[in-house]
PDB file of C-alpha atoms in Angstrom:
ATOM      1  CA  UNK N  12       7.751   6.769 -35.573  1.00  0.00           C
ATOM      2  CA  UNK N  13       5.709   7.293 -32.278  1.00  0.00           C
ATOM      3  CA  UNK N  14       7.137   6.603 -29.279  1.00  0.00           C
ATOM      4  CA  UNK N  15       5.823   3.616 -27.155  1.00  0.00           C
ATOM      5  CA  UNK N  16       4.844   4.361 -23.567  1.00  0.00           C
ATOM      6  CA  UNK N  17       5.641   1.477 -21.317  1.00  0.00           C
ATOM      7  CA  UNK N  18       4.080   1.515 -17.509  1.00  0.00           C
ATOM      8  CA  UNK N  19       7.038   1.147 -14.874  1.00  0.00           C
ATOM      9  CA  UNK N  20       6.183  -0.413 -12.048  1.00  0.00           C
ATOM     10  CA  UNK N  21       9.444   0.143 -10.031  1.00  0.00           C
ATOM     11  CA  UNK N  22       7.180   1.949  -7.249  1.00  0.00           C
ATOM     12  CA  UNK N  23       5.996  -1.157  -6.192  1.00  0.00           C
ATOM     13  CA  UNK N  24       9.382  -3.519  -6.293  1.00  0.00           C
ATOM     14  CA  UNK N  25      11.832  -2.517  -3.700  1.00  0.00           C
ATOM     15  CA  UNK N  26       9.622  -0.092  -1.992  1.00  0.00           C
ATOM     16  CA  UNK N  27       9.782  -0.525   1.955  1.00  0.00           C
ATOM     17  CA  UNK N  28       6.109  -0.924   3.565  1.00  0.00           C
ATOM     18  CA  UNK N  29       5.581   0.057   7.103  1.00  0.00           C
ATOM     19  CA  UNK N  30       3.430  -2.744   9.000  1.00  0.00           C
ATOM     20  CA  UNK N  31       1.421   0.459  10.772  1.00  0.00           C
ATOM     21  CA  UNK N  32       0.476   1.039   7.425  1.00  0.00           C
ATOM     22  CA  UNK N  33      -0.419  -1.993   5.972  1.00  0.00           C
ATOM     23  CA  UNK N  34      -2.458  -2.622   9.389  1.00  0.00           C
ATOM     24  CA  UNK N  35      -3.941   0.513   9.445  1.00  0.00           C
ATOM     25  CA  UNK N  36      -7.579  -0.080   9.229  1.00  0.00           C
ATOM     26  CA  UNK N  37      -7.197  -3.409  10.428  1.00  0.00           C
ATOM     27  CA  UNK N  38      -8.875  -3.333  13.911  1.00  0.00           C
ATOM     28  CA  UNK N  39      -7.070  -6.181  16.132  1.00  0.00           C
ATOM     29  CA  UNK N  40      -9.438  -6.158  19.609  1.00  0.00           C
ATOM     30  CA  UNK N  41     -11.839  -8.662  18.609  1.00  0.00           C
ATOM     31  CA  UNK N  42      -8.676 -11.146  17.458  1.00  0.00           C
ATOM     32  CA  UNK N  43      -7.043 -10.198  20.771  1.00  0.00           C
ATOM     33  CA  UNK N  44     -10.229 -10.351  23.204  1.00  0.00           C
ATOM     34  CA  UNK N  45     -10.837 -14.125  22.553  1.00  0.00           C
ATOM     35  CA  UNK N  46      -7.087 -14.741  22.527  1.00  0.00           C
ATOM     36  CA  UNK N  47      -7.614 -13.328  26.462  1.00  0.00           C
ATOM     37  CA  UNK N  48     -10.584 -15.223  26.962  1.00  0.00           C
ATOM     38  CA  UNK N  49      -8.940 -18.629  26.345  1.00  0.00           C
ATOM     39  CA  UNK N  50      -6.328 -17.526  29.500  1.00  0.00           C
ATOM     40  CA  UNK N  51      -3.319 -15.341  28.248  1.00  0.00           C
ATOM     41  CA  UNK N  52      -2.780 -11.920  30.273  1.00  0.00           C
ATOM     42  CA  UNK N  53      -2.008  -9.629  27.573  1.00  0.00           C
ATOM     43  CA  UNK N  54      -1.009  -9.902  24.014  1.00  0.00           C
ATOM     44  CA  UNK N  55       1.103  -7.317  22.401  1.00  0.00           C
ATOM     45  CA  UNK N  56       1.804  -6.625  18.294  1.00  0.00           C
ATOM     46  CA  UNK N  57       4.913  -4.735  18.068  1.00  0.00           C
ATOM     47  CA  UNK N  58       6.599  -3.665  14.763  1.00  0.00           C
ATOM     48  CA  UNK N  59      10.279  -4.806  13.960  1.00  0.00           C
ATOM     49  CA  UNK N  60      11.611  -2.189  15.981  1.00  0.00           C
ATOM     50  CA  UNK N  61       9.737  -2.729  19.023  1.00  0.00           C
ATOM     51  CA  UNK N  62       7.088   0.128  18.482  1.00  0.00           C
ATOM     52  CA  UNK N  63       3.627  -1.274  19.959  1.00  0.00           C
ATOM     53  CA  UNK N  64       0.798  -1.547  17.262  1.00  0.00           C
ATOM     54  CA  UNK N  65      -1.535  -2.829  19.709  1.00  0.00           C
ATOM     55  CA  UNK N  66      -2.137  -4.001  23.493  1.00  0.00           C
ATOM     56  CA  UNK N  67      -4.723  -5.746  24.988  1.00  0.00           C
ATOM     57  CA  UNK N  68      -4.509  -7.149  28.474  1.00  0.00           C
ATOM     58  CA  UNK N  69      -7.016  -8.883  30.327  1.00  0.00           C
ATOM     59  CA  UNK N  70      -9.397  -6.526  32.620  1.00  0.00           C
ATOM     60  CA  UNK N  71      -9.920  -8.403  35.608  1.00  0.00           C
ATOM     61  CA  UNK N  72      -7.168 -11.150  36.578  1.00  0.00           C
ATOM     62  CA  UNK N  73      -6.647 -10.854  39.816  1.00  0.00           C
ATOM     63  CA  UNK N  74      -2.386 -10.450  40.615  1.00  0.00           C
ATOM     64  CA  UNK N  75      -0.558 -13.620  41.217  1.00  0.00           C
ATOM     65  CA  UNK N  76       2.781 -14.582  41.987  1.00  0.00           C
ATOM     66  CA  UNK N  77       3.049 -17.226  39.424  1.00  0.00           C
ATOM     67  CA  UNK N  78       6.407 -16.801  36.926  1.00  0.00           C
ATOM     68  CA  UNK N  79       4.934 -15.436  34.078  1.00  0.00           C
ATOM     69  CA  UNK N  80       5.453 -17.297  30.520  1.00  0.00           C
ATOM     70  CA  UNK N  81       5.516 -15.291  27.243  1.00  0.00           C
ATOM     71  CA  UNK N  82       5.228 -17.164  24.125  1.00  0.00           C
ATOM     72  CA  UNK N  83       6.747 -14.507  21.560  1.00  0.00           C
ATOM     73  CA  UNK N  84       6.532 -15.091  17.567  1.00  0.00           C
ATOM     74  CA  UNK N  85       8.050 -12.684  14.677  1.00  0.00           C
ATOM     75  CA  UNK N  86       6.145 -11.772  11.682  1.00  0.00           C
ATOM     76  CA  UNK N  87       7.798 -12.442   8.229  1.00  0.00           C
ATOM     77  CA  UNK N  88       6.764 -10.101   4.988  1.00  0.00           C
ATOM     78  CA  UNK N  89       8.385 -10.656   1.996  1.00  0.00           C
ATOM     79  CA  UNK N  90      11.517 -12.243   3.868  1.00  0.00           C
ATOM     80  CA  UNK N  91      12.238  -9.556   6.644  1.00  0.00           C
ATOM     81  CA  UNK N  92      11.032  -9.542  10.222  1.00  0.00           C
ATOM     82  CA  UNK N  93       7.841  -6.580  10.186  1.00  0.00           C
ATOM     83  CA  UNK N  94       6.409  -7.646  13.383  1.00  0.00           C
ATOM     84  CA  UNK N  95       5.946  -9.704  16.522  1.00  0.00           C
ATOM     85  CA  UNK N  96       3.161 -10.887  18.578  1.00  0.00           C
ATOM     86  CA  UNK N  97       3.491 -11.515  22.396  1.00  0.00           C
ATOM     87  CA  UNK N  98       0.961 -13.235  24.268  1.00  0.00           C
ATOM     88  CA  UNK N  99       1.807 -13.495  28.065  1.00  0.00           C
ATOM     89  CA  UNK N 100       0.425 -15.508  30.807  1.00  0.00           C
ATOM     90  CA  UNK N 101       1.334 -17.527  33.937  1.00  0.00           C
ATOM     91  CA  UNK N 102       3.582 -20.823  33.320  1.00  0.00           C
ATOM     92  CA  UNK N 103       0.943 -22.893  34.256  1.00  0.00           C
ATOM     93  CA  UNK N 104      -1.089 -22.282  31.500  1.00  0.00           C
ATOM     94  CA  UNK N 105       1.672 -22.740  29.228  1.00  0.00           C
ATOM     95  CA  UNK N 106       0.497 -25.208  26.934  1.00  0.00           C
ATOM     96  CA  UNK N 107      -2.778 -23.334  26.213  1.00  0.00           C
ATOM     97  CA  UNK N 108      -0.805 -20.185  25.615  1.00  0.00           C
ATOM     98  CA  UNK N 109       1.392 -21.340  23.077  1.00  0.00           C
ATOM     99  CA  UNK N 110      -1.889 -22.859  21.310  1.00  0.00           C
ATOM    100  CA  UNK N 111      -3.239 -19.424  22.145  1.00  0.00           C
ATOM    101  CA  UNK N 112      -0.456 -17.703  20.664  1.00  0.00           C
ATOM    102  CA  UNK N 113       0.166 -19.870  17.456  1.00  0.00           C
ATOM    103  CA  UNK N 114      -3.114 -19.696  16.745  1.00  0.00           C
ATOM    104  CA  UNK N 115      -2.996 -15.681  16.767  1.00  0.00           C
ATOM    105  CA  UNK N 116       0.150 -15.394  15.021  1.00  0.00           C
ATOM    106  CA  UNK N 117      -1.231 -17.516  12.426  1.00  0.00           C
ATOM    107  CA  UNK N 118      -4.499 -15.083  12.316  1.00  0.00           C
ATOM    108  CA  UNK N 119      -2.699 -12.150  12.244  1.00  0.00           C
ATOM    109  CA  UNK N 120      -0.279 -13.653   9.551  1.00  0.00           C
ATOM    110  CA  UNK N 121      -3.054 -14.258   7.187  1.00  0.00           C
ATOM    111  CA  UNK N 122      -4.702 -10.676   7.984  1.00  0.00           C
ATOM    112  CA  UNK N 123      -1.100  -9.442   7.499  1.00  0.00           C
ATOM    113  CA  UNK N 124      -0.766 -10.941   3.942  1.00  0.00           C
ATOM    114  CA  UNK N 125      -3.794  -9.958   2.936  1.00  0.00           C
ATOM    115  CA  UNK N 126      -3.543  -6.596   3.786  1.00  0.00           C
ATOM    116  CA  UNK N 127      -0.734  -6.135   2.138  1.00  0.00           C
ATOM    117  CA  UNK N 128      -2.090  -7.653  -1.088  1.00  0.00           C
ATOM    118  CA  UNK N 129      -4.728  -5.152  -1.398  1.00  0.00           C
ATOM    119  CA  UNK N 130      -2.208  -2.160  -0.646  1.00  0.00           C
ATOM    120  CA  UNK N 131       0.050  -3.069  -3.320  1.00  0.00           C
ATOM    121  CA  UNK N 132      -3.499  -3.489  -5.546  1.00  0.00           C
ATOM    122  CA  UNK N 133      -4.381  -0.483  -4.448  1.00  0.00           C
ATOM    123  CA  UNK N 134      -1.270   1.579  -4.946  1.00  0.00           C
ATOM    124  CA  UNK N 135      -0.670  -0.546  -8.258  1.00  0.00           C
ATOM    125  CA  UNK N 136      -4.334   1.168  -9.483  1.00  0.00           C
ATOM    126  CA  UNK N 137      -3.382   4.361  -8.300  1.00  0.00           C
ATOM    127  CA  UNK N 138      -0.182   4.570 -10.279  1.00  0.00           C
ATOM    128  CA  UNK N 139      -1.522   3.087 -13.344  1.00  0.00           C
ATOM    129  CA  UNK N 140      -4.875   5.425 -12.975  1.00  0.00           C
ATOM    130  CA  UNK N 141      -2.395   8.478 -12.274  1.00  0.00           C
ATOM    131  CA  UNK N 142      -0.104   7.344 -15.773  1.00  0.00           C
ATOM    132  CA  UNK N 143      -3.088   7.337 -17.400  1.00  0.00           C
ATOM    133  CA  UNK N 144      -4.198  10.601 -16.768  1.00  0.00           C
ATOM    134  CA  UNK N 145      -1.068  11.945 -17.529  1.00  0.00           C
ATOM    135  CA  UNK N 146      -0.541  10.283 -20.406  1.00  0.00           C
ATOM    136  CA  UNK N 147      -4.054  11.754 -21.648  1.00  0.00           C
ATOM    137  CA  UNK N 148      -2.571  15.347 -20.380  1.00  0.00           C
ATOM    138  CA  UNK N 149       0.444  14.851 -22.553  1.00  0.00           C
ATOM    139  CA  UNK N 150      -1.476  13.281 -25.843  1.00  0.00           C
ATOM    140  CA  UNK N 151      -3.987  16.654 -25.106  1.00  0.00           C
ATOM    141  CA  UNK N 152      -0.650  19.047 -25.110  1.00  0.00           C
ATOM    142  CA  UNK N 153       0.439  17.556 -28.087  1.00  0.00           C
ATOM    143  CA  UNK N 154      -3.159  18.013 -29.904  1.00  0.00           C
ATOM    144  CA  UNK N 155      -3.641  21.380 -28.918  1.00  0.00           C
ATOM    145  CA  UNK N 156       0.205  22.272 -29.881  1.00  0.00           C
ATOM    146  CA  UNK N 157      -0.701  20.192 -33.334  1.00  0.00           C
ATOM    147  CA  UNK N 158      -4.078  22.263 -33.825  1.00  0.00           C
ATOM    148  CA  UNK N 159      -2.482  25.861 -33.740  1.00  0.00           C
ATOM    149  CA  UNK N 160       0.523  24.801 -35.828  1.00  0.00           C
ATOM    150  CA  UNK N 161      -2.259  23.647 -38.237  1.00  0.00           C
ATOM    151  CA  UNK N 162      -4.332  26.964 -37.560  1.00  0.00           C
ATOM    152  CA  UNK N 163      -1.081  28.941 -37.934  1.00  0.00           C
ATOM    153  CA  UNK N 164      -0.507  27.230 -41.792  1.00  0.00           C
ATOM    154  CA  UNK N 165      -3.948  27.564 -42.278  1.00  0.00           C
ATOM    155  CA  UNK N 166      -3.847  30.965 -42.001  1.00  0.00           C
ATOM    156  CA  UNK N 167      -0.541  31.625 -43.588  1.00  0.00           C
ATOM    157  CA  UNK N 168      -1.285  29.566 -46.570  1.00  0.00           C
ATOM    158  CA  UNK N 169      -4.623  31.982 -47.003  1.00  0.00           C
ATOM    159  CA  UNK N 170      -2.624  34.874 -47.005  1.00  0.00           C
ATOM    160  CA  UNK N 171       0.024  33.071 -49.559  1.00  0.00           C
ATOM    161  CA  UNK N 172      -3.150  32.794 -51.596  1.00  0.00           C
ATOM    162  CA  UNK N 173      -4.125  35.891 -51.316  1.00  0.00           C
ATOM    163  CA  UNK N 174      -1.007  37.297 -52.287  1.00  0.00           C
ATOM    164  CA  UNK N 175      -1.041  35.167 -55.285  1.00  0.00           C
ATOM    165  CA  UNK N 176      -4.329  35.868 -56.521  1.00  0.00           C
ATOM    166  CA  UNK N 177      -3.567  39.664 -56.429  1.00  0.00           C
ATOM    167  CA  UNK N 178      -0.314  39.380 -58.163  1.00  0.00           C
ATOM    168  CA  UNK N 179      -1.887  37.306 -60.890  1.00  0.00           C
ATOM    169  CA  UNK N 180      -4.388  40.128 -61.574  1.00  0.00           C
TER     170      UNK N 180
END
């Protein structure tokens, strides 16, 4: 009885995704400019250990000695904390900035998900692609292992032939 070949798809359950990877071709300025346009200072994605992604602050504020406010959200993936976003400007502006900066996590959330989707698609491809291929390998070893086995008999049953035919004479 031949044996069935089931794809495993344990690489993709389990399996720990970095957000620098998942955000890696993702390009964040454009997103972040207009965040600084409506009024925030800077805005700052940082991964769950605190490692910045990106930074973009705002090129020509002038200084002020207003208390600063910093409206500061986490980023969820799958139910652990992968990132936050930090958007920082002066108190005054404080309402704006938290519209500011719920409107970028948001953004960034949805970019974030669907990211991720297509790396998992994308990895899930690879590894069935790469199964594939080996499985082909394997059924080819097996073939060519089959084919000189048969040559082999061939050959050996010519000779037992042979034999034969000259001990019948």
């Amino acid at each position: 009885m031949e044996e069935i070949n089931h794809i495993i798809y344990d690489y993709v359950i389990g399996a720990d995704r970095e957000i620098k990877h998942i955000l890696k071709n993702i390009d964040m300025r454009p997103l972040f400019k207009t965040a600084l346009n409506a009024g925030a200072r800077s805005i700052t994605l940082e991964d769950a250990e605190g490692c910045v992604l990106y930074r973009q602050d705002a090129d020509s504020l002038p200084e002020t000695s207003c208390p600063l406010f910093i409206f500061r959200k986490s980023l969820f993936l799958e139910g652990e904390t992968v990132a936050h976003i930090a958007v920082t400007g002066e108190e005054e502006h404080r309402n704006s900035l938290e519209i500011t900066g719920s409107l970028l996590y948001e953004a960034v959330d949805i970019i974030l998900r669907s990211s991720y989707r297509t790396v998992l698609a994308t990895e899930t491809h690879k590894a069935v692609v790469y199964q594939s291929y080996e499985e082909l390998l394997e059924t080819n070893r097996k073939l060519t292992e089959s084919e000189s086995k048969y040559r082999e008999l061939t050959d050996s049953l010519e000779k037992q032939v042979q034999q034969r035919t000259e001990e019948l004479k």
